[in-house]
Tab-separated table of C-alpha atoms and ligand atoms in Angstrom:
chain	number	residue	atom	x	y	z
A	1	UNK	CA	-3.308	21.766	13.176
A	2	UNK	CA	-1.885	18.839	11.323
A	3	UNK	CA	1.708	18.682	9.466
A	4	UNK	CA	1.911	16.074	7.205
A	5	UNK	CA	5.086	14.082	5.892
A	6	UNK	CA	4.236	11.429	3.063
A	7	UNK	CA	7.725	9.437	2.630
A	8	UNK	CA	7.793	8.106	-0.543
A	9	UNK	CA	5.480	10.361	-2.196
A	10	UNK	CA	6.220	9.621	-6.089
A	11	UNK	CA	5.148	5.679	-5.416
A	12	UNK	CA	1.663	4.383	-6.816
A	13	UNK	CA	-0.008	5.547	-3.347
A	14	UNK	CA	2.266	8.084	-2.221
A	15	UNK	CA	1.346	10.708	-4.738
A	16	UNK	CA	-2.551	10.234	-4.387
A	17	UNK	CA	-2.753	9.802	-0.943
A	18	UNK	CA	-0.803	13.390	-0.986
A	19	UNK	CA	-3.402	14.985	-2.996
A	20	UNK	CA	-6.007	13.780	-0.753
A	21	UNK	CA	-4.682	15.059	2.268
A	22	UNK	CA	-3.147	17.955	0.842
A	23	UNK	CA	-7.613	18.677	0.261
A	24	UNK	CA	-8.422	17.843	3.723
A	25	UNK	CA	-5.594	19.549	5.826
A	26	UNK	CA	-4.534	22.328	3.070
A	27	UNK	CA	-1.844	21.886	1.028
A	28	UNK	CA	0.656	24.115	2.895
A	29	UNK	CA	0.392	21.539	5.677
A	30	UNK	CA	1.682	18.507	3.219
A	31	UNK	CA	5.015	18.246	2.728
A	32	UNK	CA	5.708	15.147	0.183
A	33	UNK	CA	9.034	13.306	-0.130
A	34	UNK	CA	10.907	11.115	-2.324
A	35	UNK	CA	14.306	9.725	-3.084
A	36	UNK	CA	13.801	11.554	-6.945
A	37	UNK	CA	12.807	14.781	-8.380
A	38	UNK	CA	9.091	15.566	-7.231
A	39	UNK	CA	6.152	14.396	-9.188
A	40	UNK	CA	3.236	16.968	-9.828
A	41	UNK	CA	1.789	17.115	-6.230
A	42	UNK	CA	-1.450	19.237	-4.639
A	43	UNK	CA	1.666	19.320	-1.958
A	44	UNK	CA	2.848	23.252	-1.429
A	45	UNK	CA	6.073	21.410	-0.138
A	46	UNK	CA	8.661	18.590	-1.565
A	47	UNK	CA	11.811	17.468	0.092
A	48	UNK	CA	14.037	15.183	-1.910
A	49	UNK	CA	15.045	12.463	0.888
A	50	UNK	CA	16.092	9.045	1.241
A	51	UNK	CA	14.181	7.418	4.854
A	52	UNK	CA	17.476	5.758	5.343
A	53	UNK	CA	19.361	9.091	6.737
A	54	UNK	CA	17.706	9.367	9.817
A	55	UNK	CA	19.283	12.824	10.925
A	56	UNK	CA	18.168	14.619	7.677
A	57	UNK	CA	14.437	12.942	7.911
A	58	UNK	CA	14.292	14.013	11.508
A	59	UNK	CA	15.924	17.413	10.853
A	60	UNK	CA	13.138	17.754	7.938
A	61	UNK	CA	10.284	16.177	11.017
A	62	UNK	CA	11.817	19.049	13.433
A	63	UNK	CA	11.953	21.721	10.763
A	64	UNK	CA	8.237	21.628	9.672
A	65	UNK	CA	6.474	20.679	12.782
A	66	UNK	CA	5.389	17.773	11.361
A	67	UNK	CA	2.253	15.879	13.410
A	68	UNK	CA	2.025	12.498	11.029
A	69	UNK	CA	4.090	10.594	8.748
A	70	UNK	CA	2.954	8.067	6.481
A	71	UNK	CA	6.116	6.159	5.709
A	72	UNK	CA	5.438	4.444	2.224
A	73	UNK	CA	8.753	3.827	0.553
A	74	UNK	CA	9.119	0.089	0.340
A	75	UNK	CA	10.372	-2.394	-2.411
A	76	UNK	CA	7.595	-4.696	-3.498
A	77	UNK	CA	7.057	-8.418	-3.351
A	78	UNK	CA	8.583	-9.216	-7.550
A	79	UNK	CA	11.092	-6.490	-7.127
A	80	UNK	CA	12.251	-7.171	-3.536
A	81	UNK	CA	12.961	-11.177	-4.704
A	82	UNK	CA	15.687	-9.280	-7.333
A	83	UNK	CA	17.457	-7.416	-4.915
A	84	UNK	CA	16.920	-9.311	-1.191
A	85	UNK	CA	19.256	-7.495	0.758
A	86	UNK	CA	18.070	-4.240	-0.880
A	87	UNK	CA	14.570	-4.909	-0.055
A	88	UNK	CA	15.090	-5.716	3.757
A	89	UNK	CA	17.065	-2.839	3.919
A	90	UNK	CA	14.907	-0.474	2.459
A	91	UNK	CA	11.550	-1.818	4.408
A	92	UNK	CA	13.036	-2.657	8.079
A	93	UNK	CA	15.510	0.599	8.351
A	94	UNK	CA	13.132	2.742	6.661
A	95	UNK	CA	10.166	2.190	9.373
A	96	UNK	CA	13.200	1.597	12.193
A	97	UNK	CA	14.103	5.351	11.149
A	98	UNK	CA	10.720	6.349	11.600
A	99	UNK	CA	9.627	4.304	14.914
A	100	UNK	CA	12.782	5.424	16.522
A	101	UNK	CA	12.185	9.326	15.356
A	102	UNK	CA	8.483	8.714	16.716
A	103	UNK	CA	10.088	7.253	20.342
A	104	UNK	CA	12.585	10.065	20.679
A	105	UNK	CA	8.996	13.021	20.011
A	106	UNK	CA	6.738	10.975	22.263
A	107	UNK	CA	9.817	11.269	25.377
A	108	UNK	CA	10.291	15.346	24.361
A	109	UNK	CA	6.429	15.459	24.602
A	110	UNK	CA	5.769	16.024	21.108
A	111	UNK	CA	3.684	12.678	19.563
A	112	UNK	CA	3.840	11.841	16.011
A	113	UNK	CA	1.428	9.575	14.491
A	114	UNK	CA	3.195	7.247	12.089
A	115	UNK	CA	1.231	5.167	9.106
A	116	UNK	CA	3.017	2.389	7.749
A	117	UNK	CA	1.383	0.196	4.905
A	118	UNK	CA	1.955	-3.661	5.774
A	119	UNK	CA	0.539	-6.190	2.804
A	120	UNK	CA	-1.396	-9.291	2.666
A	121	UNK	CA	2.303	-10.412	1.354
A	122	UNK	CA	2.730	-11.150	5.193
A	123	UNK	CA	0.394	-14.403	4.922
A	124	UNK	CA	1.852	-17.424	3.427
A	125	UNK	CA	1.258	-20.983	2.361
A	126	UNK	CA	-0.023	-21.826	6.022
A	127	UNK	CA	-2.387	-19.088	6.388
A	128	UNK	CA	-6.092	-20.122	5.365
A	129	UNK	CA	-6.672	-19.119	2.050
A	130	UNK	CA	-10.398	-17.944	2.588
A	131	UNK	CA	-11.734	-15.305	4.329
A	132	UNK	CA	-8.199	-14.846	6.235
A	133	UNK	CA	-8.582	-13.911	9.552
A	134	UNK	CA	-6.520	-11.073	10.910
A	135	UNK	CA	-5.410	-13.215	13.974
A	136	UNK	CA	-3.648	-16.346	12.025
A	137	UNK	CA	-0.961	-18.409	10.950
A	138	UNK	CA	1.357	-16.133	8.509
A	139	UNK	CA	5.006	-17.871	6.895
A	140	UNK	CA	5.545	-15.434	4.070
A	141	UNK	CA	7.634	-17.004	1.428
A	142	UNK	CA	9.062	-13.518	-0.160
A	143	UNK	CA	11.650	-11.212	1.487
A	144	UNK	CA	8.772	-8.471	0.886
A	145	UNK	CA	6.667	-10.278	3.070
A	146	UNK	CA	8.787	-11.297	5.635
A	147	UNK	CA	9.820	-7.562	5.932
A	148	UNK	CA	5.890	-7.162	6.041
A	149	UNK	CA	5.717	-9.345	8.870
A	150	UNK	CA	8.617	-8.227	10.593
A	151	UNK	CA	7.528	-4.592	10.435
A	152	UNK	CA	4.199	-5.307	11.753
A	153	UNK	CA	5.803	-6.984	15.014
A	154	UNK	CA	8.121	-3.802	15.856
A	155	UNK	CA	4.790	-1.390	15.168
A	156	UNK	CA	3.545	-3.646	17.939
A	157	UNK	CA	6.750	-3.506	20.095
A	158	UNK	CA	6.569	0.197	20.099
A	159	UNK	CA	3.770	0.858	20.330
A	160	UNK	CA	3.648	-1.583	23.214
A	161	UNK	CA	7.039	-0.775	24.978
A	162	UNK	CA	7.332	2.872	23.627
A	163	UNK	CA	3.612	4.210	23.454
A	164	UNK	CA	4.051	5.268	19.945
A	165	UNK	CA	0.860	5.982	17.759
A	166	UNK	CA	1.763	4.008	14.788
A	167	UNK	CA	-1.254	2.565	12.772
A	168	UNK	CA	-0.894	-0.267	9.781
A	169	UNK	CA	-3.391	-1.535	7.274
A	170	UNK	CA	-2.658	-4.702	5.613
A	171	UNK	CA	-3.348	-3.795	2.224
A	172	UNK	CA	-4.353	-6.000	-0.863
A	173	UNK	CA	-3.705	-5.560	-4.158
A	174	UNK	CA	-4.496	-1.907	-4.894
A	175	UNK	CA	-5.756	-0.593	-8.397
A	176	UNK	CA	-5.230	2.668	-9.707
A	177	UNK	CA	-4.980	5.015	-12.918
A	178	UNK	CA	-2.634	7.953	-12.032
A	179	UNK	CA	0.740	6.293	-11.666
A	180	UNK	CA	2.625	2.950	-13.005
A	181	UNK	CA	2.513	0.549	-10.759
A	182	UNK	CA	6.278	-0.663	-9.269
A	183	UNK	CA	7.072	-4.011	-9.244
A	184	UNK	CA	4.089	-6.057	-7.910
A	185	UNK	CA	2.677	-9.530	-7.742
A	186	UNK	CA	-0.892	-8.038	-8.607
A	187	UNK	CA	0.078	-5.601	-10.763
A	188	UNK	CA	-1.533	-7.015	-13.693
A	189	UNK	CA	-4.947	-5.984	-12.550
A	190	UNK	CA	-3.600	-2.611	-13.439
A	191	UNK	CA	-1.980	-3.397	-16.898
A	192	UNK	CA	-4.609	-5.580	-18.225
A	193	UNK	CA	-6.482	-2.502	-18.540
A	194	UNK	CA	-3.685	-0.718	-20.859
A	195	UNK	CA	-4.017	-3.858	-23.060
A	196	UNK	CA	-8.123	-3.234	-23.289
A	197	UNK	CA	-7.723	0.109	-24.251
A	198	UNK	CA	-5.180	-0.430	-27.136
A	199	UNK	CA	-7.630	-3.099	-28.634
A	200	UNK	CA	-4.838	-6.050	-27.899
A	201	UNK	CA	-5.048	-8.967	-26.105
A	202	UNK	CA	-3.800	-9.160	-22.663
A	203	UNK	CA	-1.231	-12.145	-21.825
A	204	UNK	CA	-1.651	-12.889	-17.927
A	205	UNK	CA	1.300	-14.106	-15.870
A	206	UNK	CA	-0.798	-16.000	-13.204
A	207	UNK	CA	-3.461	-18.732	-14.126
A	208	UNK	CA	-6.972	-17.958	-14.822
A	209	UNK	CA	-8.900	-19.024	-10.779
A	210	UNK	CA	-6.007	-17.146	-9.097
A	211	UNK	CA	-8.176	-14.963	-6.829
A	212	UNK	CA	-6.456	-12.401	-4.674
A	213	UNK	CA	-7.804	-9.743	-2.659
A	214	UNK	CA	-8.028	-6.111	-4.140
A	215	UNK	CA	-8.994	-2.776	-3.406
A	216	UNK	CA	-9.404	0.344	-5.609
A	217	UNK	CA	-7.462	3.336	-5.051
A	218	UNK	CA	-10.062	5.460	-3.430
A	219	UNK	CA	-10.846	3.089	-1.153
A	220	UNK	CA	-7.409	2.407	-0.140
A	221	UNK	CA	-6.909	5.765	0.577
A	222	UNK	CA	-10.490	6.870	2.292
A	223	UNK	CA	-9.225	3.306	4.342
A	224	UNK	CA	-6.200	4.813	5.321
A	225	UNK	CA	-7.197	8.718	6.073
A	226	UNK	CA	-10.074	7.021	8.507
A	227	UNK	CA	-7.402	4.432	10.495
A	228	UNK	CA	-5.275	8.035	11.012
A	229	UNK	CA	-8.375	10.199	11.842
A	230	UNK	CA	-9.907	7.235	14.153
A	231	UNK	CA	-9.299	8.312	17.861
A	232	UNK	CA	-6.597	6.169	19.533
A	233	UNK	CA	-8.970	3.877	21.634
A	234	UNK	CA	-10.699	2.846	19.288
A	235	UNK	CA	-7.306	1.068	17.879
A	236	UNK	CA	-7.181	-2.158	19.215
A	237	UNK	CA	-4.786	-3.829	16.276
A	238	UNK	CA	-1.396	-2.379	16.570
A	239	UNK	CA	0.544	-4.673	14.752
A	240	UNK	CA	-1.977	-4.319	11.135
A	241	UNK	CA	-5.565	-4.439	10.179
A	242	UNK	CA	-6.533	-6.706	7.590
A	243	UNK	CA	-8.743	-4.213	4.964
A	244	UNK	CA	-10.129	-5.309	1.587
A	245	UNK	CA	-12.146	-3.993	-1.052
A	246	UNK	CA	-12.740	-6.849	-3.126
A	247	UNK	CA	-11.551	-10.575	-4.417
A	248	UNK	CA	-11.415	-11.757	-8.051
A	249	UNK	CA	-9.534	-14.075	-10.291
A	250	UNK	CA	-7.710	-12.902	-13.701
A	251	UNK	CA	-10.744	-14.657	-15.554
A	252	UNK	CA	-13.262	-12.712	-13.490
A	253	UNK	CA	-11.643	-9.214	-14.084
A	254	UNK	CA	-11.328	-10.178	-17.803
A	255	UNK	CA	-14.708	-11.044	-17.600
A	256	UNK	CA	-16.051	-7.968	-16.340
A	257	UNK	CA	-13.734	-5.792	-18.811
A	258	UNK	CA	-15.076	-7.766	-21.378
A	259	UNK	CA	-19.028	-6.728	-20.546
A	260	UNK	CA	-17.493	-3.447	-21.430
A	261	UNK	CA	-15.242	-3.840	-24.193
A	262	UNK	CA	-16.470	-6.370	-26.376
A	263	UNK	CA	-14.300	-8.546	-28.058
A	264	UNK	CA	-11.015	-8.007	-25.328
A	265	UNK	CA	-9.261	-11.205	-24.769
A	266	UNK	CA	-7.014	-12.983	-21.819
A	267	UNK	CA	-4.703	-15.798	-22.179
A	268	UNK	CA	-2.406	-16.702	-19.265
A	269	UNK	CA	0.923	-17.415	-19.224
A	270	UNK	CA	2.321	-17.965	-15.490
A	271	UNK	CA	5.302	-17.073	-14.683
A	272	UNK	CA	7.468	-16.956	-11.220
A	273	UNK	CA	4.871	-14.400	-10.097
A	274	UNK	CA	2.011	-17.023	-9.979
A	275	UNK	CA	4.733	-18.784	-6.927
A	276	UNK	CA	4.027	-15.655	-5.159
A	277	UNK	CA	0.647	-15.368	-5.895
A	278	UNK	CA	-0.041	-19.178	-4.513
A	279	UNK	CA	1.058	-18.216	-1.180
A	280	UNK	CA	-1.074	-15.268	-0.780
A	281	UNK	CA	-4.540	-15.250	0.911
A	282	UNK	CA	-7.713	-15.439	-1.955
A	283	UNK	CA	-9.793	-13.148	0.382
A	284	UNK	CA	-9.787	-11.701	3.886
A	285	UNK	CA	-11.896	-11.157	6.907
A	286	UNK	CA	-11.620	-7.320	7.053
A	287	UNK	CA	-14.270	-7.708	10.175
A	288	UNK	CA	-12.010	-6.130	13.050
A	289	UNK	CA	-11.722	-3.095	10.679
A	290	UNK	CA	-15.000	-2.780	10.401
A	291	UNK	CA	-15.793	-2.551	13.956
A	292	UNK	CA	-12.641	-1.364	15.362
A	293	UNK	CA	-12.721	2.001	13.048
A	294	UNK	CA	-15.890	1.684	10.847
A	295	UNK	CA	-14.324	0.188	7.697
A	296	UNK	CA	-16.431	-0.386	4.866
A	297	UNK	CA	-15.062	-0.774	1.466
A	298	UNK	CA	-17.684	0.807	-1.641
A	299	UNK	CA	-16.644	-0.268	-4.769
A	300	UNK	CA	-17.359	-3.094	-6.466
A	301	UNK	CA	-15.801	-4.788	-9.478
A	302	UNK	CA	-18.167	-3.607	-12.375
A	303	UNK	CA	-17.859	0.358	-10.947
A	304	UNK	CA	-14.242	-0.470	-10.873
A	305	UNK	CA	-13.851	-1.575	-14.483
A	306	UNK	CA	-15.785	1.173	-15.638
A	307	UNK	CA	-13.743	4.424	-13.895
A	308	UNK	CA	-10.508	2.549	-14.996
A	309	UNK	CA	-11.414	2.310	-18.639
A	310	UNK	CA	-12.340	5.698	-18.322
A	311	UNK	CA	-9.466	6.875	-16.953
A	312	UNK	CA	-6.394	4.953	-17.991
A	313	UNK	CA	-4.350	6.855	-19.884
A	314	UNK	CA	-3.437	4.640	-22.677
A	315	UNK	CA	0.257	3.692	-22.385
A	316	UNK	CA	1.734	3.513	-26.020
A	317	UNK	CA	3.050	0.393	-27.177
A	318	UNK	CA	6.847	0.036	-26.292
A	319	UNK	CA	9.123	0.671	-29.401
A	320	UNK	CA	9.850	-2.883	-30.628
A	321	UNK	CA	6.367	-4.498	-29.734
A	322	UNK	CA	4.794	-6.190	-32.853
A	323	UNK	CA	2.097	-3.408	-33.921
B	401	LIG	C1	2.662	-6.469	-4.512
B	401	LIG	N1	1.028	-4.698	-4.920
B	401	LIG	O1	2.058	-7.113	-5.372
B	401	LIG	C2	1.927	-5.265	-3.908
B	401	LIG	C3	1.088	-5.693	-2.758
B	401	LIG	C4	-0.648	-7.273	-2.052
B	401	LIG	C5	0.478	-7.070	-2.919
B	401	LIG	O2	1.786	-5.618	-1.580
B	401	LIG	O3	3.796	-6.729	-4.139
């Protein structure tokens, strides 16, 4: 039977990728965790916990039996460029922590499987732009990335020099419904959609042809439950896979929302974000995922548009915003 520990639960996939495995493996046997109070989880369990104290995470791993953890809590590309140190902190100790909890099992004789989200933040202005390869060239510019890139290579090491089952998925930009996103590059694929449904316009920070690759939230997490379920050998990436769902430009999206709410409007207005952006891959080659563990992304931008308009709850206008 499976124990699992999400770390960073109350983050944008934390709390859905609980509920999803809390369905598959019972919630009794998902225990979610966050710095903060808990959110509302399908969890039976919640332990308040910072990954940075590695006795209390591994007294918490020891207490519950746990089998997996899926080690989440990060600081993102805009909001790891305010705080640097912060960031690298946070992203290197926090999967150090886990790795090293994950060595110490594997030599008692009791494995844990670790997930650990890498981000196509890891590429950079050398990497080819199109159809990225997963084997390439990657100089990220942001400390986010960097720490993305980092984290990937000691995966690798210990997986290589400890034998620990740790599995990483590259992921894109991921859009979503149930909870604000935190501090993103692509997170106005997500707000553009609050804008539609209050009837305003929707101001872009990056430029109109800025295509990035994307993935809806169900796919990112039906992506990540089958790299954990997928037997070991057929895990040939142990650094991270490159998985995407989609590619599209601001224009595009807006586009696409329009077809469904007439008269909704874009302009752009880039900011430092669209530096980011530029150094970011425009769409991958998720091929070794799909043969290494059967990847195969399912929905497409017009499905996409149409659950999120559905579903977004409508964020009212902050106090102070012209009406
Ligand atoms: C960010 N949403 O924008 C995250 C993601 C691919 C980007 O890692 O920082």
């Amino acid at each position: 039977m499976e124990r699992i520990l999400v770390i960073g639960a109350n983050g944008q996939i934390g709390n859905e990728l609980v509920t999803a495995l809390a369905l598959q493996h019972g919630a009794d046997n998902v225990i979610a965790a966050d710095l903060g109070p808990r959110n509302p989880f399908a969890a039976a369990h919640y332990e308040a916990i910072d990954v940075l104290d590695r006795r209390l995470v591994a007294r918490i791993i020891d207490t519950y039996g746990i089998t997996q953890v899926y080690q989440l809590a990060a600081l993102l590309s805009v909001t790891g460029e305010q705080a640097p140190l912060k960031a690298w902190s946070l992203n290197m100790d926090g999967l150090l922590n886990i790795l090293e909890i994950a060595r110490e099992r594997n030599a008692a004789g009791k494995p844990l499987r670790v997930f650990w989200p890498s981000s196509i933040a890891a590429f950079g202005p050398g990497t080819p732009q199109d159809n990225t390869p997963q084997q390439t060239v990657m100089d990220p510019t942001t400390i986010y990335g960097i720490s993305k890139l980092a984290g990937e290579r000691l995966c690798q090491y210990y997986f290589s020099k400890y034998d620990v089952d740790v599995r990483s998925i590259r992921y894109p930009g991921i859009i979503s419904y149930k909870s604000p996103p935190g501090g993103g590059t692509t997170d106005y694929a997500i707000a553009i959609f609050h804008a539609a449904l209050r009837g305003e316009p929707y101001e872009c920070y990056l430029s109109a042809d800025t295509a990035l690759p994307m993935i809806y939230m169900p796919d990112a997490i039906r992506a990540t439950i089958a790299l954990m379920d997928a037997s070991a050998d057929r895990i040939a990436v142990r650094s991270s896979y490159n998985v995407a769902g989609l590619s599209f430009n601001p224009a595009q999206l807006a586009d696409a929302i329009g077809r469904q709410r007439s008269g909704f409007a874009i302009t752009y207005a880039p900011d430092a974000r669209q530096e980011i952006a530029d150094t970011w891959p425009h769409s991958l080659d998720d091929s070794v995922a799909r043969s290494d563990w059967n990847w195969q992304p399912r929905i497409a931008l017009a499905a996409l548009v149409t659950d999120m308009l559905a579903n977004v709850a409508v964020v009212p206008q902050e106090v102070g915003q012209a009406a």
